[in-house]
Amino acid sequence: MLLKLKLEHFYSRYLLSLKLNNSDILDIFQGLQFLPLDKITFLKVQCFMNLVEAMFTQIKYTAFLYNDQVVWSGLEPEDMQVVYNYLVSTLLPAHLEKELHGGSIPRNSPSPFTTSHYGKFVTGPASVNEPNLIGKSPKVFINYSTKPVSLYLVVYRALSATICLFVDKKTSLLIDFFKSLDSFLGPQLTTLVSSVAEQCSKHVTVTPESCTKYLYFNKLNLAYKSTIHLDNRCYSNVLTTPEVLRIITDIYNDRNRLNEAGEIIIKTISDYWIVGKLSNLREFFVIIQQKSASIIEIDDEVKRLCEKQLKSIFFH
C-alpha cells in the first residue's frame, strides 16, 4: 500500500510534466550541454564553487550553469544528467515564466535581501518574510545507483548564471541560512558572470539555415552538441523538419546493427541526406540538403565536418 501511494504521488506529477508532442532525439539522449571556456575563466568558476563548499559546510555538492549550459559540476555524470534535465525542462522555464508574468520579483530587480546585486533564489525564499522555508526546496537523491543520499536542492540565479547547491538534509533551511548564502553568492557571482559572458561573446557563432547541420552525443560523459537545435528546448526550436528528426531517431534505434562502430546513410525524397556514425561510444548525425549531390560528395562533406568539429575524435 505504501509503495502504491508513493508511485501515485510521483507519477501523478511526473506524467503531467512530460511534453511528448515536443520531444525529439534530445529526450532520448538526455545529454548535458557543456559551455566551453578558456582555462582562466573556467578556473575562476571552479575556485568559486570550491570556496562556496568551504564556506558553507552544509553544502555537499555544487554545480554551475550559464545560459542553461554546464560549466562545472561536482556530481557524477549520471546524477547531473537527471538534475540537468529537471532544471532546463521544468524548473528554470517555470521560474522565468513566473517572472515574466509578474508572479515573482521582476527579472532585472535587485535581490529581495539586498540592493547590491541581482541574485535571487529559484528554490527557496522569494523574500525575507518567509520564516520557515524547508518546503520551498525540493529533495533530490544523489549516488542513487550505489548508496542514495538525500539532499536539498537550493537553486540560485544571477543574470544568466544558475548555481545548484546540494545541501545536507539535516540543515535547517531557515531565513538566516538563505541570507548568509545570498550575501556571499550575490556580489561575487555578479562579477563572475561578467567574466563568463565576456568569454562567451568571443565565441558566438551564427548557424545559417542553409548550412550543414549536425548532432553529436558522447555516451562516456553524456555531452551533446547540436546545430539542429537553437537551444535545449528541443522540438519547438529546431532548424530541420519533423521527418528528419524521425529518421535520426530511427538510425539511433538501429545502432545495435553497427556493433561498436559503423555508418548509416539515408536519402529522403525531399533531398535530405542523413548520415549516422557510431564509434567509441560516440554518435554523430549529419544533415545535408543538397539535391544533386552524390554519395561520394556527401561522404567527403561528412569527413570535412568531422575534421573541423571533432578534431580529437577518430571514427574508425
PDB file of N, CA, C and O in Angstrom, residues 227-284:
ATOM      1  N   THR A 227      23.739  21.651 -33.788  1.00  0.00           N
ATOM      2  CA  THR A 227      23.425  22.843 -34.577  1.00  0.00           C
ATOM      3  C   THR A 227      22.044  22.705 -35.201  1.00  0.00           C
ATOM      4  O   THR A 227      21.618  23.573 -35.957  1.00  0.00           O
ATOM      5  N   ILE A 228      21.370  21.602 -34.886  1.00  0.00           N
ATOM      6  CA  ILE A 228      19.983  21.412 -35.323  1.00  0.00           C
ATOM      7  C   ILE A 228      19.053  22.195 -34.401  1.00  0.00           C
ATOM      8  O   ILE A 228      18.049  22.755 -34.832  1.00  0.00           O
ATOM      9  N   HIS A 229      19.399  22.225 -33.119  1.00  0.00           N
ATOM     10  CA  HIS A 229      18.564  22.861 -32.108  1.00  0.00           C
ATOM     11  C   HIS A 229      19.127  24.237 -31.761  1.00  0.00           C
ATOM     12  O   HIS A 229      20.300  24.374 -31.439  1.00  0.00           O
ATOM     13  N   LEU A 230      18.279  25.246 -31.823  1.00  0.00           N
ATOM     14  CA  LEU A 230      18.720  26.591 -31.476  1.00  0.00           C
ATOM     15  C   LEU A 230      18.959  26.718 -29.972  1.00  0.00           C
ATOM     16  O   LEU A 230      19.721  27.564 -29.528  1.00  0.00           O
ATOM     17  N   ASP A 231      18.306  25.885 -29.192  1.00  0.00           N
ATOM     18  CA  ASP A 231      18.543  25.822 -27.752  1.00  0.00           C
ATOM     19  C   ASP A 231      18.147  24.429 -27.291  1.00  0.00           C
ATOM     20  O   ASP A 231      17.840  23.568 -28.103  1.00  0.00           O
ATOM     21  N   ASN A 232      18.168  24.188 -25.980  1.00  0.00           N
ATOM     22  CA  ASN A 232      17.837  22.854 -25.490  1.00  0.00           C
ATOM     23  C   ASN A 232      16.360  22.700 -25.160  1.00  0.00           C
ATOM     24  O   ASN A 232      15.979  21.851 -24.367  1.00  0.00           O
ATOM     25  N   ARG A 233      15.516  23.523 -25.799  1.00  0.00           N
ATOM     26  CA  ARG A 233      14.068  23.368 -25.647  1.00  0.00           C
ATOM     27  C   ARG A 233      13.532  22.342 -26.635  1.00  0.00           C
ATOM     28  O   ARG A 233      12.342  22.144 -26.782  1.00  0.00           O
ATOM     29  N   CYS A 234      14.443  21.729 -27.384  1.00  0.00           N
ATOM     30  CA  CYS A 234      14.126  20.596 -28.262  1.00  0.00           C
ATOM     31  C   CYS A 234      13.221  20.970 -29.425  1.00  0.00           C
ATOM     32  O   CYS A 234      13.440  21.938 -30.101  1.00  0.00           O
ATOM     33  N   TYR A 235      12.188  20.180 -29.603  1.00  0.00           N
ATOM     34  CA  TYR A 235      11.408  20.132 -30.828  1.00  0.00           C
ATOM     35  C   TYR A 235      10.834  21.481 -31.250  1.00  0.00           C
ATOM     36  O   TYR A 235      10.653  21.738 -32.439  1.00  0.00           O
ATOM     37  N   SER A 236      10.532  22.342 -30.305  1.00  0.00           N
ATOM     38  CA  SER A 236       9.866  23.592 -30.633  1.00  0.00           C
ATOM     39  C   SER A 236      10.788  24.614 -31.275  1.00  0.00           C
ATOM     40  O   SER A 236      10.331  25.652 -31.742  1.00  0.00           O
ATOM     41  N   ASN A 237      12.075  24.347 -31.334  1.00  0.00           N
ATOM     42  CA  ASN A 237      13.011  25.352 -31.835  1.00  0.00           C
ATOM     43  C   ASN A 237      14.142  24.668 -32.598  1.00  0.00           C
ATOM     44  O   ASN A 237      15.301  24.737 -32.197  1.00  0.00           O
ATOM     45  N   VAL A 238      13.807  24.014 -33.711  1.00  0.00           N
ATOM     46  CA  VAL A 238      14.795  23.260 -34.475  1.00  0.00           C
ATOM     47  C   VAL A 238      14.896  23.801 -35.891  1.00  0.00           C
ATOM     48  O   VAL A 238      13.980  24.458 -36.397  1.00  0.00           O
ATOM     49  N   LEU A 239      16.038  23.516 -36.537  1.00  0.00           N
ATOM     50  CA  LEU A 239      16.315  24.020 -37.878  1.00  0.00           C
ATOM     51  C   LEU A 239      16.188  22.923 -38.932  1.00  0.00           C
ATOM     52  O   LEU A 239      16.894  22.953 -39.935  1.00  0.00           O
ATOM     53  N   THR A 240      15.323  21.975 -38.688  1.00  0.00           N
ATOM     54  CA  THR A 240      15.095  20.935 -39.685  1.00  0.00           C
ATOM     55  C   THR A 240      13.647  20.458 -39.575  1.00  0.00           C
ATOM     56  O   THR A 240      12.865  21.011 -38.798  1.00  0.00           O
ATOM     57  N   THR A 241      13.289  19.450 -40.334  1.00  0.00           N
ATOM     58  CA  THR A 241      11.898  19.010 -40.405  1.00  0.00           C
ATOM     59  C   THR A 241      11.615  17.864 -39.436  1.00  0.00           C
ATOM     60  O   THR A 241      12.536  17.142 -39.032  1.00  0.00           O
ATOM     61  N   PRO A 242      10.342  17.658 -39.083  1.00  0.00           N
ATOM     62  CA  PRO A 242       9.990  16.504 -38.246  1.00  0.00           C
ATOM     63  C   PRO A 242      10.399  15.186 -38.883  1.00  0.00           C
ATOM     64  O   PRO A 242      10.779  14.242 -38.180  1.00  0.00           O
ATOM     65  N   GLU A 243      10.341  15.115 -40.227  1.00  0.00           N
ATOM     66  CA  GLU A 243      10.738  13.887 -40.929  1.00  0.00           C
ATOM     67  C   GLU A 243      12.195  13.549 -40.651  1.00  0.00           C
ATOM     68  O   GLU A 243      12.537  12.394 -40.367  1.00  0.00           O
ATOM     69  N   VAL A 244      13.069  14.555 -40.718  1.00  0.00           N
ATOM     70  CA  VAL A 244      14.494  14.337 -40.478  1.00  0.00           C
ATOM     71  C   VAL A 244      14.732  13.893 -39.033  1.00  0.00           C
ATOM     72  O   VAL A 244      15.521  12.974 -38.772  1.00  0.00           O
ATOM     73  N   LEU A 245      14.046  14.508 -38.082  1.00  0.00           N
ATOM     74  CA  LEU A 245      14.198  14.117 -36.680  1.00  0.00           C
ATOM     75  C   LEU A 245      13.760  12.680 -36.453  1.00  0.00           C
ATOM     76  O   LEU A 245      14.388  11.936 -35.691  1.00  0.00           O
ATOM     77  N   ARG A 246      12.700  12.260 -37.141  1.00  0.00           N
ATOM     78  CA  ARG A 246      12.236  10.876 -37.001  1.00  0.00           C
ATOM     79  C   ARG A 246      13.263   9.901 -37.577  1.00  0.00           C
ATOM     80  O   ARG A 246      13.512   8.827 -37.001  1.00  0.00           O
ATOM     81  N   ILE A 247      13.889  10.284 -38.694  1.00  0.00           N
ATOM     82  CA  ILE A 247      14.898   9.403 -39.299  1.00  0.00           C
ATOM     83  C   ILE A 247      16.123   9.284 -38.391  1.00  0.00           C
ATOM     84  O   ILE A 247      16.685   8.194 -38.235  1.00  0.00           O
ATOM     85  N   ILE A 248      16.528  10.399 -37.787  1.00  0.00           N
ATOM     86  CA  ILE A 248      17.655  10.350 -36.844  1.00  0.00           C
ATOM     87  C   ILE A 248      17.329   9.407 -35.690  1.00  0.00           C
ATOM     88  O   ILE A 248      18.165   8.594 -35.268  1.00  0.00           O
ATOM     89  N   THR A 249      16.106   9.477 -35.196  1.00  0.00           N
ATOM     90  CA  THR A 249      15.686   8.591 -34.115  1.00  0.00           C
ATOM     91  C   THR A 249      15.697   7.136 -34.569  1.00  0.00           C
ATOM     92  O   THR A 249      16.115   6.244 -33.824  1.00  0.00           O
ATOM     93  N   ASP A 250      15.259   6.881 -35.806  1.00  0.00           N
ATOM     94  CA  ASP A 250      15.280   5.512 -36.343  1.00  0.00           C
ATOM     95  C   ASP A 250      16.708   4.989 -36.459  1.00  0.00           C
ATOM     96  O   ASP A 250      16.985   3.817 -36.152  1.00  0.00           O
ATOM     97  N   ILE A 251      17.622   5.843 -36.916  1.00  0.00           N
ATOM     98  CA  ILE A 251      19.031   5.435 -37.016  1.00  0.00           C
ATOM     99  C   ILE A 251      19.569   5.112 -35.627  1.00  0.00           C
ATOM    100  O   ILE A 251      20.288   4.123 -35.434  1.00  0.00           O
ATOM    101  N   TYR A 252      19.222   5.948 -34.670  1.00  0.00           N
ATOM    102  CA  TYR A 252      19.659   5.699 -33.290  1.00  0.00           C
ATOM    103  C   TYR A 252      19.146   4.349 -32.798  1.00  0.00           C
ATOM    104  O   TYR A 252      19.874   3.585 -32.168  1.00  0.00           O
ATOM    105  N   ASN A 253      17.907   4.037 -33.102  1.00  0.00           N
ATOM    106  CA  ASN A 253      17.331   2.766 -32.661  1.00  0.00           C
ATOM    107  C   ASN A 253      17.951   1.563 -33.370  1.00  0.00           C
ATOM    108  O   ASN A 253      17.914   0.442 -32.855  1.00  0.00           O
ATOM    109  N   ASP A 254      18.528   1.792 -34.563  1.00  0.00           N
ATOM    110  CA  ASP A 254      19.157   0.705 -35.320  1.00  0.00           C
ATOM    111  C   ASP A 254      20.645   0.572 -35.044  1.00  0.00           C
ATOM    112  O   ASP A 254      21.339  -0.206 -35.695  1.00  0.00           O
ATOM    113  N   ARG A 255      21.153   1.351 -34.073  1.00  0.00           N
ATOM    114  CA  ARG A 255      22.609   1.361 -33.868  1.00  0.00           C
ATOM    115  C   ARG A 255      23.140   0.011 -33.413  1.00  0.00           C
ATOM    116  O   ARG A 255      24.343  -0.255 -33.534  1.00  0.00           O
ATOM    117  N   ASN A 256      22.283  -0.867 -32.880  1.00  0.00           N
ATOM    118  CA  ASN A 256      22.743  -2.190 -32.459  1.00  0.00           C
ATOM    119  C   ASN A 256      23.269  -3.010 -33.632  1.00  0.00           C
ATOM    120  O   ASN A 256      24.104  -3.896 -33.467  1.00  0.00           O
ATOM    121  N   ARG A 257      22.791  -2.684 -34.839  1.00  0.00           N
ATOM    122  CA  ARG A 257      23.274  -3.395 -36.028  1.00  0.00           C
ATOM    123  C   ARG A 257      24.729  -3.050 -36.323  1.00  0.00           C
ATOM    124  O   ARG A 257      25.421  -3.792 -37.025  1.00  0.00           O
ATOM    125  N   LEU A 258      25.176  -1.909 -35.800  1.00  0.00           N
ATOM    126  CA  LEU A 258      26.530  -1.442 -36.113  1.00  0.00           C
ATOM    127  C   LEU A 258      27.567  -1.981 -35.137  1.00  0.00           C
ATOM    128  O   LEU A 258      28.759  -1.734 -35.306  1.00  0.00           O
ATOM    129  N   ASN A 259      27.122  -2.702 -34.118  1.00  0.00           N
ATOM    130  CA  ASN A 259      28.027  -3.183 -33.074  1.00  0.00           C
ATOM    131  C   ASN A 259      28.738  -2.005 -32.423  1.00  0.00           C
ATOM    132  O   ASN A 259      28.106  -1.126 -31.883  1.00  0.00           O
ATOM    133  N   GLU A 260      30.067  -1.929 -32.493  1.00  0.00           N
ATOM    134  CA  GLU A 260      30.797  -0.854 -31.825  1.00  0.00           C
ATOM    135  C   GLU A 260      31.105   0.321 -32.744  1.00  0.00           C
ATOM    136  O   GLU A 260      31.453   1.404 -32.277  1.00  0.00           O
ATOM    137  N   ALA A 261      31.034   0.128 -34.047  1.00  0.00           N
ATOM    138  CA  ALA A 261      31.344   1.211 -34.987  1.00  0.00           C
ATOM    139  C   ALA A 261      30.652   0.941 -36.310  1.00  0.00           C
ATOM    140  O   ALA A 261      30.385  -0.201 -36.673  1.00  0.00           O
ATOM    141  N   GLY A 262      30.352   2.017 -37.036  1.00  0.00           N
ATOM    142  CA  GLY A 262      29.728   1.859 -38.344  1.00  0.00           C
ATOM    143  C   GLY A 262      29.088   3.147 -38.806  1.00  0.00           C
ATOM    144  O   GLY A 262      29.190   4.195 -38.147  1.00  0.00           O
ATOM    145  N   GLU A 263      28.421   3.068 -39.939  1.00  0.00           N
ATOM    146  CA  GLU A 263      27.839   4.258 -40.549  1.00  0.00           C
ATOM    147  C   GLU A 263      26.573   3.879 -41.317  1.00  0.00           C
ATOM    148  O   GLU A 263      26.510   2.825 -41.958  1.00  0.00           O
ATOM    149  N   ILE A 264      25.564   4.726 -41.230  1.00  0.00           N
ATOM    150  CA  ILE A 264      24.321   4.555 -41.978  1.00  0.00           C
ATOM    151  C   ILE A 264      24.057   5.843 -42.747  1.00  0.00           C
ATOM    152  O   ILE A 264      24.143   6.945 -42.189  1.00  0.00           O
ATOM    153  N   ILE A 265      23.734   5.724 -44.041  1.00  0.00           N
ATOM    154  CA  ILE A 265      23.426   6.884 -44.875  1.00  0.00           C
ATOM    155  C   ILE A 265      22.040   6.704 -45.483  1.00  0.00           C
ATOM    156  O   ILE A 265      21.736   5.662 -46.067  1.00  0.00           O
ATOM    157  N   ILE A 266      21.211   7.735 -45.341  1.00  0.00           N
ATOM    158  CA  ILE A 266      19.844   7.684 -45.867  1.00  0.00           C
ATOM    159  C   ILE A 266      19.575   8.962 -46.660  1.00  0.00           C
ATOM    160  O   ILE A 266      19.952  10.061 -46.237  1.00  0.00           O
ATOM    161  N   LYS A 267      18.898   8.800 -47.822  1.00  0.00           N
ATOM    162  CA  LYS A 267      18.456   9.955 -48.588  1.00  0.00           C
ATOM    163  C   LYS A 267      16.936   9.953 -48.641  1.00  0.00           C
ATOM    164  O   LYS A 267      16.313   8.929 -48.908  1.00  0.00           O
ATOM    165  N   THR A 268      16.341  11.120 -48.380  1.00  0.00           N
ATOM    166  CA  THR A 268      14.881  11.225 -48.386  1.00  0.00           C
ATOM    167  C   THR A 268      14.402  11.753 -49.738  1.00  0.00           C
ATOM    168  O   THR A 268      15.181  12.279 -50.542  1.00  0.00           O
ATOM    169  N   ILE A 269      13.101  11.653 -49.979  1.00  0.00           N
ATOM    170  CA  ILE A 269      12.532  12.136 -51.245  1.00  0.00           C
ATOM    171  C   ILE A 269      12.552  13.662 -51.313  1.00  0.00           C
ATOM    172  O   ILE A 269      12.386  14.241 -52.393  1.00  0.00           O
ATOM    173  N   SER A 270      12.767  14.309 -50.173  1.00  0.00           N
ATOM    174  CA  SER A 270      12.860  15.779 -50.160  1.00  0.00           C
ATOM    175  C   SER A 270      14.308  16.253 -50.233  1.00  0.00           C
ATOM    176  O   SER A 270      14.615  17.398 -49.868  1.00  0.00           O
ATOM    177  N   ASP A 271      15.203  15.355 -50.707  1.00  0.00           N
ATOM    178  CA  ASP A 271      16.618  15.679 -50.968  1.00  0.00           C
ATOM    179  C   ASP A 271      17.429  15.955 -49.708  1.00  0.00           C
ATOM    180  O   ASP A 271      18.431  16.679 -49.742  1.00  0.00           O
ATOM    181  N   TYR A 272      17.020  15.384 -48.600  1.00  0.00           N
ATOM    182  CA  TYR A 272      17.849  15.429 -47.393  1.00  0.00           C
ATOM    183  C   TYR A 272      18.718  14.178 -47.350  1.00  0.00           C
ATOM    184  O   TYR A 272      18.253  13.070 -47.593  1.00  0.00           O
ATOM    185  N   TRP A 273      20.000  14.381 -47.028  1.00  0.00           N
ATOM    186  CA  TRP A 273      20.903  13.277 -46.725  1.00  0.00           C
ATOM    187  C   TRP A 273      21.107  13.257 -45.212  1.00  0.00           C
ATOM    188  O   TRP A 273      21.477  14.270 -44.611  1.00  0.00           O
ATOM    189  N   ILE A 274      20.846  12.111 -44.588  1.00  0.00           N
ATOM    190  CA  ILE A 274      21.071  11.959 -43.147  1.00  0.00           C
ATOM    191  C   ILE A 274      22.110  10.867 -42.953  1.00  0.00           C
ATOM    192  O   ILE A 274      21.927   9.737 -43.406  1.00  0.00           O
ATOM    193  N   VAL A 275      23.205  11.230 -42.289  1.00  0.00           N
ATOM    194  CA  VAL A 275      24.307  10.305 -42.049  1.00  0.00           C
ATOM    195  C   VAL A 275      24.439  10.084 -40.549  1.00  0.00           C
ATOM    196  O   VAL A 275      24.512  11.042 -39.777  1.00  0.00           O
ATOM    197  N   GLY A 276      24.465   8.827 -40.141  1.00  0.00           N
ATOM    198  CA  GLY A 276      24.680   8.488 -38.736  1.00  0.00           C
ATOM    199  C   GLY A 276      25.953   7.688 -38.572  1.00  0.00           C
ATOM    200  O   GLY A 276      26.147   6.677 -39.245  1.00  0.00           O
ATOM    201  N   LYS A 277      26.848   8.154 -37.704  1.00  0.00           N
ATOM    202  CA  LYS A 277      28.128   7.478 -37.471  1.00  0.00           C
ATOM    203  C   LYS A 277      28.216   7.082 -35.998  1.00  0.00           C
ATOM    204  O   LYS A 277      27.829   7.851 -35.116  1.00  0.00           O
ATOM    205  N   LEU A 278      28.747   5.914 -35.752  1.00  0.00           N
ATOM    206  CA  LEU A 278      28.946   5.418 -34.392  1.00  0.00           C
ATOM    207  C   LEU A 278      30.369   4.929 -34.243  1.00  0.00           C
ATOM    208  O   LEU A 278      30.863   4.154 -35.067  1.00  0.00           O
ATOM    209  N   SER A 279      31.050   5.390 -33.189  1.00  0.00           N
ATOM    210  CA  SER A 279      32.412   4.933 -32.926  1.00  0.00           C
ATOM    211  C   SER A 279      32.799   5.297 -31.500  1.00  0.00           C
ATOM    212  O   SER A 279      32.591   6.430 -31.057  1.00  0.00           O
ATOM    213  N   ASN A 280      33.357   4.325 -30.780  1.00  0.00           N
ATOM    214  CA  ASN A 280      33.879   4.572 -29.431  1.00  0.00           C
ATOM    215  C   ASN A 280      32.842   5.219 -28.518  1.00  0.00           C
ATOM    216  O   ASN A 280      33.142   6.170 -27.792  1.00  0.00           O
ATOM    217  N   LEU A 281      31.604   4.718 -28.552  1.00  0.00           N
ATOM    218  CA  LEU A 281      30.505   5.216 -27.724  1.00  0.00           C
ATOM    219  C   LEU A 281      30.165   6.671 -28.022  1.00  0.00           C
ATOM    220  O   LEU A 281      29.573   7.378 -27.202  1.00  0.00           O
ATOM    221  N   ARG A 282      30.528   7.116 -29.221  1.00  0.00           N
ATOM    222  CA  ARG A 282      30.175   8.456 -29.674  1.00  0.00           C
ATOM    223  C   ARG A 282      29.294   8.350 -30.908  1.00  0.00           C
ATOM    224  O   ARG A 282      29.554   7.535 -31.784  1.00  0.00           O
ATOM    225  N   GLU A 283      28.273   9.181 -30.949  1.00  0.00           N
ATOM    226  CA  GLU A 283      27.339   9.154 -32.064  1.00  0.00           C
ATOM    227  C   GLU A 283      27.307  10.521 -32.734  1.00  0.00           C
ATOM    228  O   GLU A 283      27.283  11.556 -32.054  1.00  0.00           O
ATOM    229  N   PHE A 284      27.302  10.506 -34.055  1.00  0.00           N
ATOM    230  CA  PHE A 284      27.392  11.741 -34.827  1.00  0.00           C
ATOM    231  C   PHE A 284      26.401  11.660 -35.980  1.00  0.00           C
ATOM    232  O   PHE A 284      26.446  10.728 -36.789  1.00  0.00           O
TER     233      PHE A 284
END
